[in-house]
PDB file of C-alpha atoms in Angstrom:
ATOM      1  CA  MET A   1     -93.935  22.951-104.901  1.00 73.00           C
ATOM      2  CA  SER A   2     -90.968  24.974-103.703  1.00 86.00           C
ATOM      3  CA  THR A   3     -90.327  28.080-101.648  1.00 90.00           C
ATOM      4  CA  ARG A   4     -87.326  30.303-102.303  1.00 93.00           C
ATOM      5  CA  ALA A   5     -86.052  33.829-101.935  1.00 94.00           C
ATOM      6  CA  ALA A   6     -87.603  36.219-104.450  1.00 96.00           C
ATOM      7  CA  ALA A   7     -85.402  37.770-107.133  1.00 95.00           C
ATOM      8  CA  LEU A   8     -85.801  40.755-109.425  1.00 95.00           C
ATOM      9  CA  ASP A   9     -86.428  38.242-112.232  1.00 95.00           C
ATOM     10  CA  ASP A  10     -89.689  37.376-110.443  1.00 97.00           C
ATOM     11  CA  LEU A  11     -91.043  40.915-110.756  1.00 97.00           C
ATOM     12  CA  ASP A  12     -93.398  40.277-113.718  1.00 97.00           C
ATOM     13  CA  ALA A  13     -94.931  37.188-112.102  1.00 97.00           C
ATOM     14  CA  ILE A  14     -95.219  38.953-108.741  1.00 97.00           C
ATOM     15  CA  MET A  15     -96.928  41.924-110.384  1.00 97.00           C
ATOM     16  CA  ALA A  16     -99.415  39.674-112.192  1.00 96.00           C
ATOM     17  CA  LEU A  17    -100.361  38.100-108.872  1.00 96.00           C
ATOM     18  CA  GLU A  18    -100.357  41.525-107.160  1.00 95.00           C
ATOM     19  CA  HIS A  19    -102.892  42.908-109.653  1.00 95.00           C
ATOM     20  CA  ALA A  20    -105.056  39.777-109.468  1.00 95.00           C
ATOM     21  CA  SER A  21    -105.101  39.863-105.671  1.00 92.00           C
ATOM     22  CA  PHE A  22    -105.331  43.624-105.117  1.00 92.00           C
ATOM     23  CA  PRO A  23    -107.106  45.039-108.174  1.00 91.00           C
ATOM     24  CA  THR A  24    -107.918  48.434-106.641  1.00 90.00           C
ATOM     25  CA  ASP A  25    -104.758  49.122-104.643  1.00 89.00           C
ATOM     26  CA  ALA A  26    -101.919  47.094-106.161  1.00 92.00           C
ATOM     27  CA  TRP A  27     -98.383  48.324-105.708  1.00 94.00           C
ATOM     28  CA  SER A  28     -96.659  49.718-108.776  1.00 95.00           C
ATOM     29  CA  PRO A  29     -93.843  47.758-110.444  1.00 96.00           C
ATOM     30  CA  ALA A  30     -91.411  50.487-109.317  1.00 97.00           C
ATOM     31  CA  MET A  31     -92.485  50.121-105.681  1.00 95.00           C
ATOM     32  CA  MET A  32     -92.180  46.341-105.814  1.00 96.00           C
ATOM     33  CA  ARG A  33     -88.790  46.536-107.553  1.00 96.00           C
ATOM     34  CA  GLU A  34     -87.536  48.790-104.743  1.00 95.00           C
ATOM     35  CA  GLU A  35     -88.841  46.352-102.129  1.00 95.00           C
ATOM     36  CA  LEU A  36     -87.165  43.373-103.797  1.00 95.00           C
ATOM     37  CA  ALA A  37     -83.847  45.229-104.036  1.00 94.00           C
ATOM     38  CA  SER A  38     -83.885  46.782-100.550  1.00 95.00           C
ATOM     39  CA  PRO A  39     -81.397  45.478 -97.976  1.00 94.00           C
ATOM     40  CA  HIS A  40     -84.177  45.966 -95.402  1.00 95.00           C
ATOM     41  CA  GLY A  41     -86.638  43.762 -97.255  1.00 94.00           C
ATOM     42  CA  TRP A  42     -86.862  39.995 -97.483  1.00 95.00           C
ATOM     43  CA  TYR A  43     -89.267  38.456 -99.978  1.00 97.00           C
ATOM     44  CA  VAL A  44     -90.051  34.826-100.669  1.00 97.00           C
ATOM     45  CA  VAL A  45     -92.050  33.151-103.413  1.00 96.00           C
ATOM     46  CA  VAL A  46     -93.773  29.797-103.687  1.00 94.00           C
ATOM     47  CA  GLU A  47     -93.935  27.998-107.025  1.00 93.00           C
ATOM     48  CA  GLU A  48     -95.913  25.035-108.288  1.00 90.00           C
ATOM     49  CA  ALA A  49     -95.129  23.393-111.609  1.00 89.00           C
ATOM     50  CA  GLY A  50     -92.870  26.315-112.517  1.00 88.00           C
ATOM     51  CA  ARG A  51     -95.581  28.910-111.855  1.00 93.00           C
ATOM     52  CA  LEU A  52     -95.422  31.493-109.077  1.00 95.00           C
ATOM     53  CA  VAL A  53     -98.512  31.017-106.883  1.00 96.00           C
ATOM     54  CA  GLY A  54     -97.607  33.174-103.904  1.00 96.00           C
ATOM     55  CA  TYR A  55     -95.226  35.668-102.437  1.00 97.00           C
ATOM     56  CA  ALA A  56     -94.641  37.409 -99.135  1.00 98.00           C
ATOM     57  CA  GLY A  57     -92.479  40.233 -97.891  1.00 97.00           C
ATOM     58  CA  LEU A  58     -90.937  41.464 -94.669  1.00 98.00           C
ATOM     59  CA  ARG A  59     -89.353  44.836 -93.922  1.00 97.00           C
ATOM     60  CA  ALA A  60     -86.860  44.440 -91.090  1.00 95.00           C
ATOM     61  CA  VAL A  61     -84.065  46.961 -90.790  1.00 93.00           C
ATOM     62  CA  ARG A  62     -80.991  45.163 -89.500  1.00 86.00           C
ATOM     63  CA  GLY A  63     -80.510  45.938 -85.819  1.00 90.00           C
ATOM     64  CA  ALA A  64     -84.084  47.185 -85.288  1.00 94.00           C
ATOM     65  CA  LYS A  65     -86.258  45.439 -82.717  1.00 97.00           C
ATOM     66  CA  ASP A  66     -89.432  45.661 -84.796  1.00 97.00           C
ATOM     67  CA  ALA A  67     -90.385  44.635 -88.318  1.00 98.00           C
ATOM     68  CA  ASP A  68     -93.369  44.852 -90.644  1.00 98.00           C
ATOM     69  CA  ILE A  69     -95.034  42.187 -92.733  1.00 98.00           C
ATOM     70  CA  GLN A  70     -95.486  44.043 -96.015  1.00 96.00           C
ATOM     71  CA  THR A  71     -97.618  41.527 -97.905  1.00 95.00           C
ATOM     72  CA  ILE A  72     -98.648  37.912 -98.208  1.00 96.00           C
ATOM     73  CA  THR A  73    -100.475  36.838-101.344  1.00 94.00           C
ATOM     74  CA  ILE A  74    -101.562  33.439-102.601  1.00 95.00           C
ATOM     75  CA  ALA A  75    -103.176  32.891-106.005  1.00 95.00           C
ATOM     76  CA  GLU A  76    -106.884  32.208-105.646  1.00 92.00           C
ATOM     77  CA  THR A  77    -106.487  28.714-107.141  1.00 91.00           C
ATOM     78  CA  ALA A  78    -103.819  27.807-104.558  1.00 92.00           C
ATOM     79  CA  ARG A  79    -105.537  29.060-101.399  1.00 91.00           C
ATOM     80  CA  GLY A  80    -106.690  26.937 -98.496  1.00 89.00           C
ATOM     81  CA  ARG A  81    -103.758  24.532 -98.480  1.00 89.00           C
ATOM     82  CA  GLY A  82    -101.450  26.128 -95.888  1.00 90.00           C
ATOM     83  CA  ARG A  83     -99.270  28.117 -98.265  1.00 92.00           C
ATOM     84  CA  GLY A  84    -100.078  31.461 -96.618  1.00 92.00           C
ATOM     85  CA  ARG A  85     -99.264  30.075 -93.176  1.00 93.00           C
ATOM     86  CA  ALA A  86     -95.986  28.645 -94.509  1.00 92.00           C
ATOM     87  CA  LEU A  87     -95.014  31.983 -96.067  1.00 95.00           C
ATOM     88  CA  LEU A  88     -95.893  33.779 -92.829  1.00 96.00           C
ATOM     89  CA  ALA A  89     -93.671  31.356 -90.898  1.00 94.00           C
ATOM     90  CA  GLU A  90     -90.824  32.018 -93.367  1.00 95.00           C
ATOM     91  CA  LEU A  91     -91.133  35.757 -92.713  1.00 96.00           C
ATOM     92  CA  LEU A  92     -91.284  35.322 -88.953  1.00 97.00           C
ATOM     93  CA  GLU A  93     -88.265  33.034 -88.969  1.00 95.00           C
ATOM     94  CA  GLU A  94     -86.301  35.648 -90.944  1.00 95.00           C
ATOM     95  CA  ALA A  95     -87.399  38.343 -88.477  1.00 96.00           C
ATOM     96  CA  GLU A  96     -86.171  36.116 -85.660  1.00 95.00           C
ATOM     97  CA  ARG A  97     -82.792  35.669 -87.417  1.00 94.00           C
ATOM     98  CA  ARG A  98     -82.560  39.475 -87.607  1.00 95.00           C
ATOM     99  CA  GLY A  99     -83.115  39.835 -83.849  1.00 95.00           C
ATOM    100  CA  VAL A 100     -86.599  41.340 -84.079  1.00 96.00           C
ATOM    101  CA  HIS A 101     -88.811  41.356 -80.967  1.00 97.00           C
ATOM    102  CA  ASP A 102     -92.120  42.644 -82.358  1.00 98.00           C
ATOM    103  CA  VAL A 103     -93.700  42.164 -85.780  1.00 98.00           C
ATOM    104  CA  PHE A 104     -96.477  44.432 -87.042  1.00 98.00           C
ATOM    105  CA  LEU A 105     -98.853  44.243 -89.985  1.00 98.00           C
ATOM    106  CA  GLU A 106    -101.957  45.857 -91.395  1.00 97.00           C
ATOM    107  CA  VAL A 107    -104.794  43.687 -92.640  1.00 96.00           C
ATOM    108  CA  ARG A 108    -107.971  44.739 -94.378  1.00 95.00           C
ATOM    109  CA  ALA A 109    -110.976  44.808 -92.059  1.00 97.00           C
ATOM    110  CA  ASP A 110    -112.932  43.000 -94.797  1.00 95.00           C
ATOM    111  CA  ASN A 111    -110.491  40.049 -94.930  1.00 94.00           C
ATOM    112  CA  PRO A 112    -111.544  37.695 -92.104  1.00 95.00           C
ATOM    113  CA  VAL A 113    -109.533  34.773 -93.528  1.00 93.00           C
ATOM    114  CA  ALA A 114    -106.255  36.677 -93.171  1.00 94.00           C
ATOM    115  CA  GLN A 115    -107.275  38.030 -89.755  1.00 96.00           C
ATOM    116  CA  THR A 116    -107.943  34.485 -88.546  1.00 95.00           C
ATOM    117  CA  LEU A 117    -104.578  33.269 -89.854  1.00 95.00           C
ATOM    118  CA  TYR A 118    -102.690  36.062 -88.094  1.00 97.00           C
ATOM    119  CA  ALA A 119    -104.606  35.620 -84.833  1.00 97.00           C
ATOM    120  CA  SER A 120    -103.925  31.868 -84.896  1.00 95.00           C
ATOM    121  CA  GLU A 121    -100.196  32.614 -84.973  1.00 95.00           C
ATOM    122  CA  GLY A 122    -100.454  34.981 -82.004  1.00 96.00           C
ATOM    123  CA  PHE A 123    -100.974  38.399 -83.612  1.00 98.00           C
ATOM    124  CA  ALA A 124    -103.270  40.687 -81.625  1.00 98.00           C
ATOM    125  CA  GLU A 125    -105.144  43.777 -82.768  1.00 98.00           C
ATOM    126  CA  VAL A 126    -103.480  46.918 -81.422  1.00 98.00           C
ATOM    127  CA  GLY A 127    -105.257  49.590 -83.448  1.00 97.00           C
ATOM    128  CA  ARG A 128    -107.192  50.590 -86.535  1.00 97.00           C
ATOM    129  CA  ARG A 129    -106.516  52.953 -89.388  1.00 97.00           C
ATOM    130  CA  PRO A 130    -109.829  54.256 -90.713  1.00 97.00           C
ATOM    131  CA  ARG A 131    -110.257  54.206 -94.493  1.00 95.00           C
ATOM    132  CA  TYR A 132    -106.610  53.109 -94.925  1.00 94.00           C
ATOM    133  CA  TYR A 133    -107.164  51.062 -98.074  1.00 93.00           C
ATOM    134  CA  GLN A 134    -108.107  53.364-100.928  1.00 91.00           C
ATOM    135  CA  PRO A 135    -110.046  53.738-103.107  1.00 92.00           C
ATOM    136  CA  ASP A 136    -112.176  51.160-101.254  1.00 92.00           C
ATOM    137  CA  ASP A 137    -112.512  53.103 -97.956  1.00 94.00           C
ATOM    138  CA  VAL A 138    -111.683  49.953 -95.986  1.00 95.00           C
ATOM    139  CA  ASP A 139    -110.150  50.184 -92.514  1.00 96.00           C
ATOM    140  CA  ALA A 140    -106.818  48.588 -91.707  1.00 96.00           C
ATOM    141  CA  ILE A 141    -106.554  46.501 -88.580  1.00 98.00           C
ATOM    142  CA  VAL A 142    -103.078  46.942 -87.100  1.00 98.00           C
ATOM    143  CA  MET A 143    -101.800  43.749 -85.494  1.00 98.00           C
ATOM    144  CA  GLN A 144     -98.706  43.006 -83.421  1.00 98.00           C
ATOM    145  CA  LEU A 145     -96.888  39.781 -82.590  1.00 98.00           C
ATOM    146  CA  ASP A 146     -94.436  39.232 -79.738  1.00 97.00           C
ATOM    147  CA  LEU A 147     -91.940  37.257 -81.814  1.00 97.00           C
ATOM    148  CA  ARG A 148     -90.075  35.792 -78.847  1.00 94.00           C
ATOM    149  CA  ALA A 149     -93.343  34.360 -77.459  1.00 93.00           C
ATOM    150  CA  TRP A 150     -94.212  32.994 -80.925  1.00 94.00           C
ATOM    151  CA  ALA A 151     -90.807  31.298 -81.195  1.00 91.00           C
ATOM    152  CA  ALA A 152     -91.128  29.827 -77.690  1.00 91.00           C
ATOM    153  CA  ARG A 153     -94.515  28.258 -78.593  1.00 89.00           C
ATOM    154  CA  ARG A 154     -93.206  26.540 -81.724  1.00 83.00           C
ATOM    155  CA  THR A 155     -92.631  22.829 -81.568  1.00 69.00           C
ATOM    156  CA  PRO A 156     -89.856  20.929 -83.356  1.00 65.00           C
ATOM    157  CA  ASP A 157     -92.527  19.714 -85.813  1.00 62.00           C
ATOM    158  CA  ASP A 158     -93.487  23.336 -86.606  1.00 62.00           C
ATOM    159  CA  ALA A 159     -89.883  24.236 -87.341  1.00 57.00           C
ATOM    160  CA  ALA A 160     -89.348  21.101 -89.423  1.00 51.00           C
ATOM    161  CA  THR A 161     -92.213  21.916 -91.803  1.00 51.00           C
ATOM    162  CA  THR A 162     -91.063  25.451 -92.621  1.00 52.00           C
ATOM    163  CA  GLY A 163     -87.868  26.785 -94.025  1.00 47.00           C
ATOM    164  CA  LYS A 164     -86.613  26.854 -97.581  1.00 41.00           C
ATOM    165  CA  GLY A 165     -88.336  24.379 -99.808  1.00 37.00           C
ATOM    166  CA  TRP A 166     -91.300  23.705 -97.499  1.00 34.00           C
ATOM    167  CA  CYS A 167     -94.872  24.914 -97.454  1.00 35.00           C
TER     168      CYS A 167
END
């Protein structure tokens, strides 16, 4: 298993996972291509046996004090083994390197597993967007993380188990 920066060459594999994970509201290949190429984005992928089993993305404009987690997706067959948490840590560490203070995200109200993961890392609900996810009419829970507090809580063991090549 390895974690690395995403590349445009990963687009087909990312899109296959995108459609499997988000069948009703998947991003288009053009949208994902723009995200992967953007200087404001930072995407990582996790592979097992040469197969992409997860990806995650951050939008953090250089110099801005806030950032957004765009997506975190793990293949259904690879869930429950800490890969999502590792990808989240990768994104938060990159946000920290970029000088971000606050990280935001939206999570589906019908995804308690993701909500629990984010809350366990210190994200707190700060609002809701009714019927945000279409065509499913599912609310988005808006969550915020004080990144400096998150970084202060991390132990040396936490830092040692994330970073390139770890998950």
